[in-house]
Coordinates of C-alpha atoms and ligand atoms in Angstrom, one line a residue:
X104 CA 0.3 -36.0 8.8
X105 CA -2.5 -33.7 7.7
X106 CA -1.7 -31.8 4.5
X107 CA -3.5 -28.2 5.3
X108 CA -5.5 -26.7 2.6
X109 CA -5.5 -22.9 2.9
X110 CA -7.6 -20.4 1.3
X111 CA -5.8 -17.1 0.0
X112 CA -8.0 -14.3 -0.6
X113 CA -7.2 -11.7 -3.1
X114 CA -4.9 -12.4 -6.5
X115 CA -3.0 -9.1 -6.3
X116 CA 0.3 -9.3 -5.6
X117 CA 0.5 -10.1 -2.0
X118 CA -2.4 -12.9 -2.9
X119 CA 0.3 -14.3 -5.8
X120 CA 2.9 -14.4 -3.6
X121 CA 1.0 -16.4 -0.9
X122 CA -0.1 -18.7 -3.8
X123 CA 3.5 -19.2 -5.1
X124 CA 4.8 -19.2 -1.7
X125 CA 2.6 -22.3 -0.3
X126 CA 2.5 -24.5 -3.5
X127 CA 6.2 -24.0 -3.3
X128 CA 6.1 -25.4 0.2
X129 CA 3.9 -28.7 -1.6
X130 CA 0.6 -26.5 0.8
X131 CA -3.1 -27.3 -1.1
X132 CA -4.4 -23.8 -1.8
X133 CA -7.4 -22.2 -3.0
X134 CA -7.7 -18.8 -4.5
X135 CA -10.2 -16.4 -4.3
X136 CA -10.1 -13.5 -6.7
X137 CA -13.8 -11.3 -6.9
X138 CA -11.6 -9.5 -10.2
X139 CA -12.4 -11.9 -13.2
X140 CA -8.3 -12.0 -13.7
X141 CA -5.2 -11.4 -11.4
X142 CA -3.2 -8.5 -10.9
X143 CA -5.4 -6.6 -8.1
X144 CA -5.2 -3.0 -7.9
X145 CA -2.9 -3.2 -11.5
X146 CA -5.3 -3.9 -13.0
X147 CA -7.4 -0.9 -13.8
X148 CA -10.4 -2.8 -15.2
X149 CA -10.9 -4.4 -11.8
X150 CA -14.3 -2.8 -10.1
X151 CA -12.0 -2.4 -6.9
X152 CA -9.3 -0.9 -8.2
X153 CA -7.7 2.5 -7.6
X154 CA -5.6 2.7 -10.3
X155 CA -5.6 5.9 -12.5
X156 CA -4.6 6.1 -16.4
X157 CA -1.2 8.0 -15.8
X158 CA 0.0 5.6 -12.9
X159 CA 3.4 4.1 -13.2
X160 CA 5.3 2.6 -10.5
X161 CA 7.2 5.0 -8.0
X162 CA 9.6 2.5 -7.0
X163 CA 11.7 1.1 -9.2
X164 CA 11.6 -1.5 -11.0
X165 CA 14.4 -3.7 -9.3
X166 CA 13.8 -2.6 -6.4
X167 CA 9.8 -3.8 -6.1
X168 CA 9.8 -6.6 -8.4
X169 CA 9.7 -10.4 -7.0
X170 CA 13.3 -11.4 -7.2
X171 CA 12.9 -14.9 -8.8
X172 CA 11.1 -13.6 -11.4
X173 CA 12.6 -10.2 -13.1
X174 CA 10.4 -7.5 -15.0
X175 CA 11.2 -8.0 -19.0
X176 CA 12.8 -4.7 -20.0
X177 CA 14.8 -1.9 -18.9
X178 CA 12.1 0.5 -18.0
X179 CA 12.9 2.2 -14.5
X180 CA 9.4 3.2 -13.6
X181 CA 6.6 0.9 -15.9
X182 CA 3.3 2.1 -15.8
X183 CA 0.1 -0.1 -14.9
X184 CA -0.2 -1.9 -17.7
X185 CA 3.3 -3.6 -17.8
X186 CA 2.9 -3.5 -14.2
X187 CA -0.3 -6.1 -15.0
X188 CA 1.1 -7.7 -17.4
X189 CA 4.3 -8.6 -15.0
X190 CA 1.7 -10.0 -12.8
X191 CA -0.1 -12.2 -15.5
X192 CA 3.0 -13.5 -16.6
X193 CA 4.7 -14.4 -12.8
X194 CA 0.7 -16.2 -12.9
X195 CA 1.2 -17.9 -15.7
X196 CA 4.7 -19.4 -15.7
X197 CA 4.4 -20.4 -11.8
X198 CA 0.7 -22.2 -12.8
X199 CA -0.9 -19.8 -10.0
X200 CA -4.4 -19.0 -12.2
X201 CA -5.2 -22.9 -11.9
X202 CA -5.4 -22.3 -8.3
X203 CA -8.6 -19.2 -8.1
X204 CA -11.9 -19.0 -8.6
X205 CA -12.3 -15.7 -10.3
X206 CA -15.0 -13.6 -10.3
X207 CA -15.8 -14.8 -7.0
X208 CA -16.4 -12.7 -3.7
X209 CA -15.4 -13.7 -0.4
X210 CA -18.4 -12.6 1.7
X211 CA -17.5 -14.1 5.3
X212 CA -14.7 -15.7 7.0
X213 CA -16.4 -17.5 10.2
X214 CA -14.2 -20.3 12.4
X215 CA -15.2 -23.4 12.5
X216 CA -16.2 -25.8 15.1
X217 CA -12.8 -27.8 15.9
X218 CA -11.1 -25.6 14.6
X219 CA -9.9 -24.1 10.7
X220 CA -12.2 -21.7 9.2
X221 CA -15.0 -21.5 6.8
X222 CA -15.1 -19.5 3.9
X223 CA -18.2 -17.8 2.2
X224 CA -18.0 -16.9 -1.4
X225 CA -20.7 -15.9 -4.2
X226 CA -20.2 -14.9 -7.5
X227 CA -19.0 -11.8 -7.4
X228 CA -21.2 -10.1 -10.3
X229 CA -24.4 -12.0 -9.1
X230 CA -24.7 -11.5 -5.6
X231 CA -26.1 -13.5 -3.6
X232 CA -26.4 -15.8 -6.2
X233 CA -24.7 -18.8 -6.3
X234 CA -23.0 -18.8 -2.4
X235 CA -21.2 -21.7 -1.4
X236 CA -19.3 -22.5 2.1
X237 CA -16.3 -24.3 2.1
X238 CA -13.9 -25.5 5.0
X239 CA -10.0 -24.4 5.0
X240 CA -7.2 -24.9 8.0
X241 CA -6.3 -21.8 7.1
X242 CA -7.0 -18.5 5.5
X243 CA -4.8 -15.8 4.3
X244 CA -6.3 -12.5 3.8
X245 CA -4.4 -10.6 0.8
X246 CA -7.4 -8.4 -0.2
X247 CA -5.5 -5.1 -0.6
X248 CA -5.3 -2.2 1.8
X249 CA -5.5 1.0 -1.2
X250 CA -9.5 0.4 -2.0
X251 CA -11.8 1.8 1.1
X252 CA -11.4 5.7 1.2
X253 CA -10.8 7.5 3.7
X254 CA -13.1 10.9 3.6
X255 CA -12.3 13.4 6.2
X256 CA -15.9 15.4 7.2
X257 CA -16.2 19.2 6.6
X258 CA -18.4 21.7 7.6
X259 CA -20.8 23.1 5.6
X260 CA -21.8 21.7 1.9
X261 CA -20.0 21.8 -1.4
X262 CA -22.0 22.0 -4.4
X263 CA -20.0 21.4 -6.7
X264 CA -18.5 17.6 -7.3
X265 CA -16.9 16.3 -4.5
X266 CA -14.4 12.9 -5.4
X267 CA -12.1 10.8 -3.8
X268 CA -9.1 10.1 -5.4
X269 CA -10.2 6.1 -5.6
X270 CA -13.2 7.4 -8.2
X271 CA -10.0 9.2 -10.6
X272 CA -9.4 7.6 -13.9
X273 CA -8.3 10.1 -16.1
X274 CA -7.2 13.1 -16.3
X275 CA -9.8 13.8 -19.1
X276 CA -12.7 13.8 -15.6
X277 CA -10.9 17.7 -15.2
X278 CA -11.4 18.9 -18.2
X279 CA -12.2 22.5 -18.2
X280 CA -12.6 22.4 -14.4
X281 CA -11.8 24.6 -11.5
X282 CA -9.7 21.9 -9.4
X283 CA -9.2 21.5 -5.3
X284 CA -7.0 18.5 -4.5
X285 CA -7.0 17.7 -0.8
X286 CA -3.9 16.1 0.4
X287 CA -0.4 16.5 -1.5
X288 CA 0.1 12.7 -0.7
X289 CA 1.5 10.3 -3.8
X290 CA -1.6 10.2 -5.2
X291 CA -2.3 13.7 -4.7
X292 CA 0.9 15.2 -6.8
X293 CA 0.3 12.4 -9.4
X294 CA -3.1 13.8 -9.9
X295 CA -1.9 17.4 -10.0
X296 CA 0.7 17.1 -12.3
X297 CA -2.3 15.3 -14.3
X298 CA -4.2 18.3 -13.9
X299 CA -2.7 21.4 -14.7
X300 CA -2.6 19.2 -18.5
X301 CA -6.9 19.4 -18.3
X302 CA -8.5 21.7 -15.8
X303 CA -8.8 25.5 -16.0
X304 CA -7.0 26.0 -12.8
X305 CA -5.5 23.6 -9.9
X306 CA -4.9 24.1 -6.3
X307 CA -3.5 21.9 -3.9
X308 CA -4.9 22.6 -0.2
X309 CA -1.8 20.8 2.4
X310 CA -2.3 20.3 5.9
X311 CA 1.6 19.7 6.3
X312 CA 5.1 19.9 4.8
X313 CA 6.3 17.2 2.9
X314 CA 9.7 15.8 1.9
X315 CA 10.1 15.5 -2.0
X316 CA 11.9 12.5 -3.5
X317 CA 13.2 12.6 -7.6
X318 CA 12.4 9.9 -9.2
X319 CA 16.6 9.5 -10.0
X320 CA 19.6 10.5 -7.9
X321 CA 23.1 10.7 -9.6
X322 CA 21.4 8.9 -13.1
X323 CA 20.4 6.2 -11.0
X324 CA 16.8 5.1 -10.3
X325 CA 17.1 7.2 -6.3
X326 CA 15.7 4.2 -4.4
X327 CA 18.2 1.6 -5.7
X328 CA 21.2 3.9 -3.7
X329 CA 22.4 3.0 -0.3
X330 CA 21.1 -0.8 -0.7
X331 CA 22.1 -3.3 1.3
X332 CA 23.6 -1.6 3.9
X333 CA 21.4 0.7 5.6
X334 CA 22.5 3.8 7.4
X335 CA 21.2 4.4 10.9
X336 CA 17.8 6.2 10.8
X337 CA 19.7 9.6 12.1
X338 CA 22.5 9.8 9.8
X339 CA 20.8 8.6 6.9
X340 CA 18.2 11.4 7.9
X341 CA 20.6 13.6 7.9
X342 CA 22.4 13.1 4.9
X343 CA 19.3 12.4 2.9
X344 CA 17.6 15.9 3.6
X345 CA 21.2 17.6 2.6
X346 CA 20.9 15.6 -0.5
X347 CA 17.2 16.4 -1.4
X348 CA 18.3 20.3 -0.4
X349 CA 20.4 20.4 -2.7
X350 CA 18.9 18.3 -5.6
X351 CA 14.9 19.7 -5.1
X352 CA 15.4 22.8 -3.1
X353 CA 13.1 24.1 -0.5
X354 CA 9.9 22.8 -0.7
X355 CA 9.2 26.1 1.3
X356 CA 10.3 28.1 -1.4
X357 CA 7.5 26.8 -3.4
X358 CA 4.7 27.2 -0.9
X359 CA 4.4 24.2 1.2
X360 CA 4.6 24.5 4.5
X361 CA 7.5 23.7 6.5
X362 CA 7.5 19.7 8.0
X363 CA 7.3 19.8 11.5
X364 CA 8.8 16.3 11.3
X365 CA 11.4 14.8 10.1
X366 CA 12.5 12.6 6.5
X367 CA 11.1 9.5 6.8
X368 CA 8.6 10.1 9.5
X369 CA 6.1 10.1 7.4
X370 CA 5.8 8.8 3.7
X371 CA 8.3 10.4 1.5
X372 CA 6.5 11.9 -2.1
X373 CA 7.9 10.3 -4.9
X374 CA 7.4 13.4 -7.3
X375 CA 9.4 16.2 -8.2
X376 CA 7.2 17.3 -11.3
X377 CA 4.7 19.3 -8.8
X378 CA 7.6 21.6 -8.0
X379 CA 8.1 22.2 -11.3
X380 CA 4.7 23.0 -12.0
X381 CA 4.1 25.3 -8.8
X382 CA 7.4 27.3 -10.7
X383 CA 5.9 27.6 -13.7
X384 CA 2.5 29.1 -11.2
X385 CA 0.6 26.1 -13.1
X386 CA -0.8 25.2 -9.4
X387 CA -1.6 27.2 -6.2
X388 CA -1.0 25.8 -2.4
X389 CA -3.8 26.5 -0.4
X390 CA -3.9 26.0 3.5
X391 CA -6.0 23.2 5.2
X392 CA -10.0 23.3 4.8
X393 CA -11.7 25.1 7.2
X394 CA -15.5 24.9 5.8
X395 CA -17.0 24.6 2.3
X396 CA -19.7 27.2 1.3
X397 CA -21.7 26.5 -1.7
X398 CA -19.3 26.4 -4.5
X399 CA -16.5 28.0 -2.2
X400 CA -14.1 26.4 -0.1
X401 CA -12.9 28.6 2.9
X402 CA -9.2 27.9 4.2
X403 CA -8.2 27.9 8.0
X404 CA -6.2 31.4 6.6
X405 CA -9.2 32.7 6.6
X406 CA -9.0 32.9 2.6
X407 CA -11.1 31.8 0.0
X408 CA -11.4 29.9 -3.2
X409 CA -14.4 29.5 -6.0
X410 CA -14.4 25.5 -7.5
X411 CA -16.2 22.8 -9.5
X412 CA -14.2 20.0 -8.5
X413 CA -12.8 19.0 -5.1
X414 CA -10.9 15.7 -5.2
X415 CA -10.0 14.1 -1.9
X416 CA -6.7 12.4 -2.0
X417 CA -7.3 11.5 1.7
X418 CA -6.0 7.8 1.4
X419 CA -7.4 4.9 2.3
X420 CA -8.7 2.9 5.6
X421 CA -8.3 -0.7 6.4
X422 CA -11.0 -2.7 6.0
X423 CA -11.5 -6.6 6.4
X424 CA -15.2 -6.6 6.5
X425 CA -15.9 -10.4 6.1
X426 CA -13.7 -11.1 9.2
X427 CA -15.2 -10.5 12.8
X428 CA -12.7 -7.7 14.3
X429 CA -11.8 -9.6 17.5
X430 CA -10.2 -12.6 15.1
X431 CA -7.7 -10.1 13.9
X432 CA -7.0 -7.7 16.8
X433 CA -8.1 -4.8 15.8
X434 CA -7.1 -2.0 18.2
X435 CA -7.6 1.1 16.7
X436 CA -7.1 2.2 13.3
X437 CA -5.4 -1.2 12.3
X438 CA -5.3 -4.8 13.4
X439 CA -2.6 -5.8 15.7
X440 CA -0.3 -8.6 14.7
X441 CA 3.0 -10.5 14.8
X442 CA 4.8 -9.1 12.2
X443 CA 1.9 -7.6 10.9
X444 CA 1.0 -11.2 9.8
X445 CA -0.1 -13.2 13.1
X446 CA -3.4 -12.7 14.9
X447 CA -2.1 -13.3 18.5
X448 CA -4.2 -16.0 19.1
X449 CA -2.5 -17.7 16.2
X450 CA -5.6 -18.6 14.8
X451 CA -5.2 -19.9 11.4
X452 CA -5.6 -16.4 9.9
X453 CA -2.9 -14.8 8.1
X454 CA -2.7 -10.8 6.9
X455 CA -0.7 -10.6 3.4
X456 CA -0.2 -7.1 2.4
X457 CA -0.8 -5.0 5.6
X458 CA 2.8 -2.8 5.1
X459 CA 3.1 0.6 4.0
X460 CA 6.9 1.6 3.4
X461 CA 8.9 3.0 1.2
X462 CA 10.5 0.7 -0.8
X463 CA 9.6 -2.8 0.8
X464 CA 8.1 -4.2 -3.0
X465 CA 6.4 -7.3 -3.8
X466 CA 9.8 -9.4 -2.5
X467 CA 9.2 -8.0 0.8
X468 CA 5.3 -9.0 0.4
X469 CA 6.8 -12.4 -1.1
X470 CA 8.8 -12.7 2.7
X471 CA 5.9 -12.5 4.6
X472 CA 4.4 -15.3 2.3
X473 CA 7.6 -17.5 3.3
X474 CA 7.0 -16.8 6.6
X475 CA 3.4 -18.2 6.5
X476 CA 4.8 -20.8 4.4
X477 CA 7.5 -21.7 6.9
X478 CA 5.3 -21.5 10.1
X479 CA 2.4 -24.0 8.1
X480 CA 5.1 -26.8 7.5
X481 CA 7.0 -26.1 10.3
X482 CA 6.9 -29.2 13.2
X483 CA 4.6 -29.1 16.0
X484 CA 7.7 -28.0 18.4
X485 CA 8.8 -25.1 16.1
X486 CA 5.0 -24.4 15.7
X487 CA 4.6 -24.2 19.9
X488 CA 8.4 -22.4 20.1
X489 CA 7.0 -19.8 17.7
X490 CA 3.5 -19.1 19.3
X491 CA 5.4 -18.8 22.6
X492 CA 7.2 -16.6 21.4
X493 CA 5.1 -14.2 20.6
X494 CA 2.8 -14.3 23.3
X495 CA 6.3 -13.6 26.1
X496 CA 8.8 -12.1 24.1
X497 CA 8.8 -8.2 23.1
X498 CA 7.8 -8.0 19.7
X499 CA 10.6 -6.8 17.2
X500 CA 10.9 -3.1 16.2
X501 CA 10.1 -3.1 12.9
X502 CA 10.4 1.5 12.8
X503 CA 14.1 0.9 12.0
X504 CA 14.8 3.7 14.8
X505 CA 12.2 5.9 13.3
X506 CA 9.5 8.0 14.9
X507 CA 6.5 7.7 12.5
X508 CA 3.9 10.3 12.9
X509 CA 0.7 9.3 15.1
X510 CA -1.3 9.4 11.7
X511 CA -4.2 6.8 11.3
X512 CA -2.4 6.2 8.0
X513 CA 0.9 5.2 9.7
X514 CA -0.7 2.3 11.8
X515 CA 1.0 -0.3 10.3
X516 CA 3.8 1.7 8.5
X517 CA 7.5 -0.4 8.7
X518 CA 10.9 0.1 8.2
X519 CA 11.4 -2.3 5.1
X520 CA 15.1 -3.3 6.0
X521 CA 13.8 -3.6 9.9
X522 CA 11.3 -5.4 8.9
X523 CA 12.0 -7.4 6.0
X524 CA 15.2 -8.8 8.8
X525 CA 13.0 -9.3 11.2
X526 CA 10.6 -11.4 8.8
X527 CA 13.9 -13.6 7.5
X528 CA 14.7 -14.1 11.4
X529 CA 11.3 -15.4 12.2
X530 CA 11.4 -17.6 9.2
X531 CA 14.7 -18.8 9.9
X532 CA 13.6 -19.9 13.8
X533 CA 10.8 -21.7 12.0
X534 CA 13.2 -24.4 10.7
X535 CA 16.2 -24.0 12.9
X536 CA 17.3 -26.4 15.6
X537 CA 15.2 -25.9 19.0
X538 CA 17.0 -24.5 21.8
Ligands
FAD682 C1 -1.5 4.6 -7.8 C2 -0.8 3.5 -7.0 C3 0.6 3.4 -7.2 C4 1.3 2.5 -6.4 N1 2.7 2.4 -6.6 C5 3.4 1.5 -6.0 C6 4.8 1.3 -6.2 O1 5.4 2.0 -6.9 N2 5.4 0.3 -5.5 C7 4.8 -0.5 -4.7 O2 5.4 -1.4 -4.1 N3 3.5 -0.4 -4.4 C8 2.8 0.6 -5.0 N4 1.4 0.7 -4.8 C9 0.8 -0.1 -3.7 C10 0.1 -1.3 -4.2 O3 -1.0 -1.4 -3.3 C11 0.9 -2.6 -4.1 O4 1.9 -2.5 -5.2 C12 0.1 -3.9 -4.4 O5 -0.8 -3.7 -5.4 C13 -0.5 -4.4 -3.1 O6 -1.0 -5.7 -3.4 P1 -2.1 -6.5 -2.7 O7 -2.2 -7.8 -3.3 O8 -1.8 -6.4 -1.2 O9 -3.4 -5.6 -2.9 P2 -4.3 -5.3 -4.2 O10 -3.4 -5.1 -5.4 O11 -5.3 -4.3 -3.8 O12 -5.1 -6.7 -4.5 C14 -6.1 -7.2 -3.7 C15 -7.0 -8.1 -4.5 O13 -7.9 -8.7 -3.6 C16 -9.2 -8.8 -4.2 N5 -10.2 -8.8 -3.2 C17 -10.5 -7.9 -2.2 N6 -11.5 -8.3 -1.4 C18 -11.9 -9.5 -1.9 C19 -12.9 -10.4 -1.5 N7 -13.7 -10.2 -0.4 N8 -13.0 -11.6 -2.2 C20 -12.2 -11.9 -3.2 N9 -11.3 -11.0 -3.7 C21 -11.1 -9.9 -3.0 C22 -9.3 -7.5 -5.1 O14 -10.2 -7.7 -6.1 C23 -7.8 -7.4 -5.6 O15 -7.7 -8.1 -6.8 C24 0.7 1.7 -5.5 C25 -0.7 1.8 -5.3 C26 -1.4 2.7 -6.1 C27 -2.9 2.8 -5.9

């Protein structure tokens, strides 16, 4: 039988997991890392990443880590750089480095006559010196979904600095400043709280209400509660907003705007800091921009504001750009797939990486990679079963009875425990007997 040699793009965690997921499986892999080390976004030195000084994790740490290989320590919430060091470690003691090329750029991802695909890299400081083609059955894409901005367009011009959040290092960049942050997203409130420390004033301008998550719950990290067995979505809405009521308060009460959705339609914000900073009047809430005007930005109140700095903490956008868009089935804002994994066609791509949800980890990135894992050594029957499958069947509904908001960043948001079930069913089909 032909052993398949896959190539795995990316050495973040979703590109480890793949890595430590196939060689498992006894799969040839080759690693592609443009970063000159693993780790991806962790690491903060890597040209791509969007990592600031004062990150730390914002779920915890038993919650996100990879569960056959535990962080050292009894830290809750590590910052980046145990975070990197986690991921250097999980490299080392699987043998995972021995599989990449580092410092080496994936520039196109083209399919091959009779099938498989070729690969395009080039050094990654030297372009485009140095560019060699190589063939692969298979190709996993695992290069990160946090590193392409997403910049909203305003009328009128600022003069003063404009930033996206991706170009925020440390806090140090505020010093002295007049501050607008745009967007009170997890990066947003991190970068607040950051600020009021460093700039000469900070205001947050919100487009909506959001729900505010403490960090712990009862002394216990607040994402490790109600494991295991998960509430249905309306109860556990239910009880969950009562709870946050009563622990944060009214997020009203402090100037945001009321949600005109529900908890859990929409990432929840993992900070509780930013309330206690808008109590102390360290920070302002401003409405949603309506135009900038030199150095001022007008609000759609009709009110005004005088600045130096306005930081975008818009998000981010999907971007594969060395993949044509039909291969992946791009239909809108994000590529359609199985699972958020499979290409329809079945193509010999795979998408590592492409969930947003609170709380899924690197185990539930490690899952997918089983599932890719499963499907490549899987018999040609299963194989055929599989594809079948999701060409007739309905695809699984991975909300877990939620109604996500139409956002473009919400395009590929899951339910983890809808999702990580219907990723251990699929993987389970993959080897059981054929009906
Ligand atoms: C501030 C911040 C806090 C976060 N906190 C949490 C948290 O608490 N819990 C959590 O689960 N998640 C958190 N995340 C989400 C984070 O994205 C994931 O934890 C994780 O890093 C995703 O891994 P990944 O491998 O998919 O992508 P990345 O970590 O982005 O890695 C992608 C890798 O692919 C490489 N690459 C990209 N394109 C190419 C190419 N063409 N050729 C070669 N290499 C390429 C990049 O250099 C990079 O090393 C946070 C993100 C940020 C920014």
């Amino acid at each position: 039988m032909h052993q398949p040699h896959i190539a795995v793009i990316g050495a973040g965690p979703s590109g480890l997991a793949a890595t430590r997921a196939l060689q498992k499986a006894g799969i040839a892999v080759t690693g592609f890392e443009a970063s000159s080390g693993v780790g991806g976004l962790w690491d903060i030195d890597n040209p791509r990443s969007t990592m600031y000084d004062s990150a730390h994790l914002i779920s915890s740490r038993t919650t996100t880590q990879f569960a056959e290989f535990p962080m050292r320590g009894d830290v809750d919430y590590p910052g980046h750089r145990p975070v990197l060091q986690y991921f250097r470690d999980y490299a080392a003691h699987f043998g995972l480095d021995a599989a990449y090329r580092f410092d080496t750029r994936v520039t196109a991802v083209t399919p091959r006559a009779g099938g498989g695909w070729d690969v395009t890299a080039s050094a990654a400081r030297d372009e485009p010196a140095g560019e060699t083609t190589e063939g692969f059955d298979g190709v996993v894409l695992a290069g990160g979904t946090l590193a392409e901005p997403s910049i909203p367009s305003f009328r009128g011009s600022f003069d003063g600095e404009l930033l996206h959040s991706s170009q925020y290092k440390s806090a140090r960049q505020l010093d002295g400043r007049r501050v607008l942050i745009v967007g009170a997203g997890n990066s947003g409130c991190d970068i607040a709280v950051d600020a009021v420390h460093h700039a000469a004033s900070v205001d947050l301008s919100v487009r909506r209400g959001y729900y505010f998550v403490p960090r712990y719950l009862f002394g216990r990290p607040s994402d490790t509660l109600n494991q295991g067995r998960p509430l249905p979505a309306r109860l556990k809405q239910f009880v969950d907003s009562r709870v946050l009521r009563a622990f944060t308060g009214d997020p009203v009460r402090f100037g945001f705007p009321k949600p005109d959705y529900r908890i859990y339609e929409a990432h929840p914000i993992v900070n509780t800091l930013v309330l206690g900073h808008l109590g102390q009047g360290d920070l302002g809430i401003r409405p949603d921009i309506d135009r900038f005007d030199g150095h001022d930005v007008v609000f759609r109140d009709g009110t005004r504001g005088t600045y130096d700095t306005v930081l975008l903490a818009t998000g981010y956008r999907l971007d594969y750009p060395f993949v044509d868009r039909a291969a992946l089935n791009w239909t809108g804002a994000a590529p359609r797939l199985y699972l958020n994994v499979f290409p329809p066609a079945m193509n010999g791509l795979y998408v590592m990486g492409m969930i947003e949800a609170s709380g899924i980890g690197w185990q539930g990135r490690y899952e997918q990679a089983e599932l890719i894992a499963a499907y490549l050594t899987a018999d040609d029957a299963h194989r055929a079963a599989f594809a079948r499958a999701i060409g007739t069947a309905p695809w699984p509904d991975l909300t877990g009875g939620y109604r996500y908001l139409g956002l473009e960043r919400m395009a590929y948001y899951v339910n983890k425990d809808a999702y990580r079930r219907a990723v251990r069913r699929a993987t389970a089909s993959l080897t059981a007997p054929l009906r």
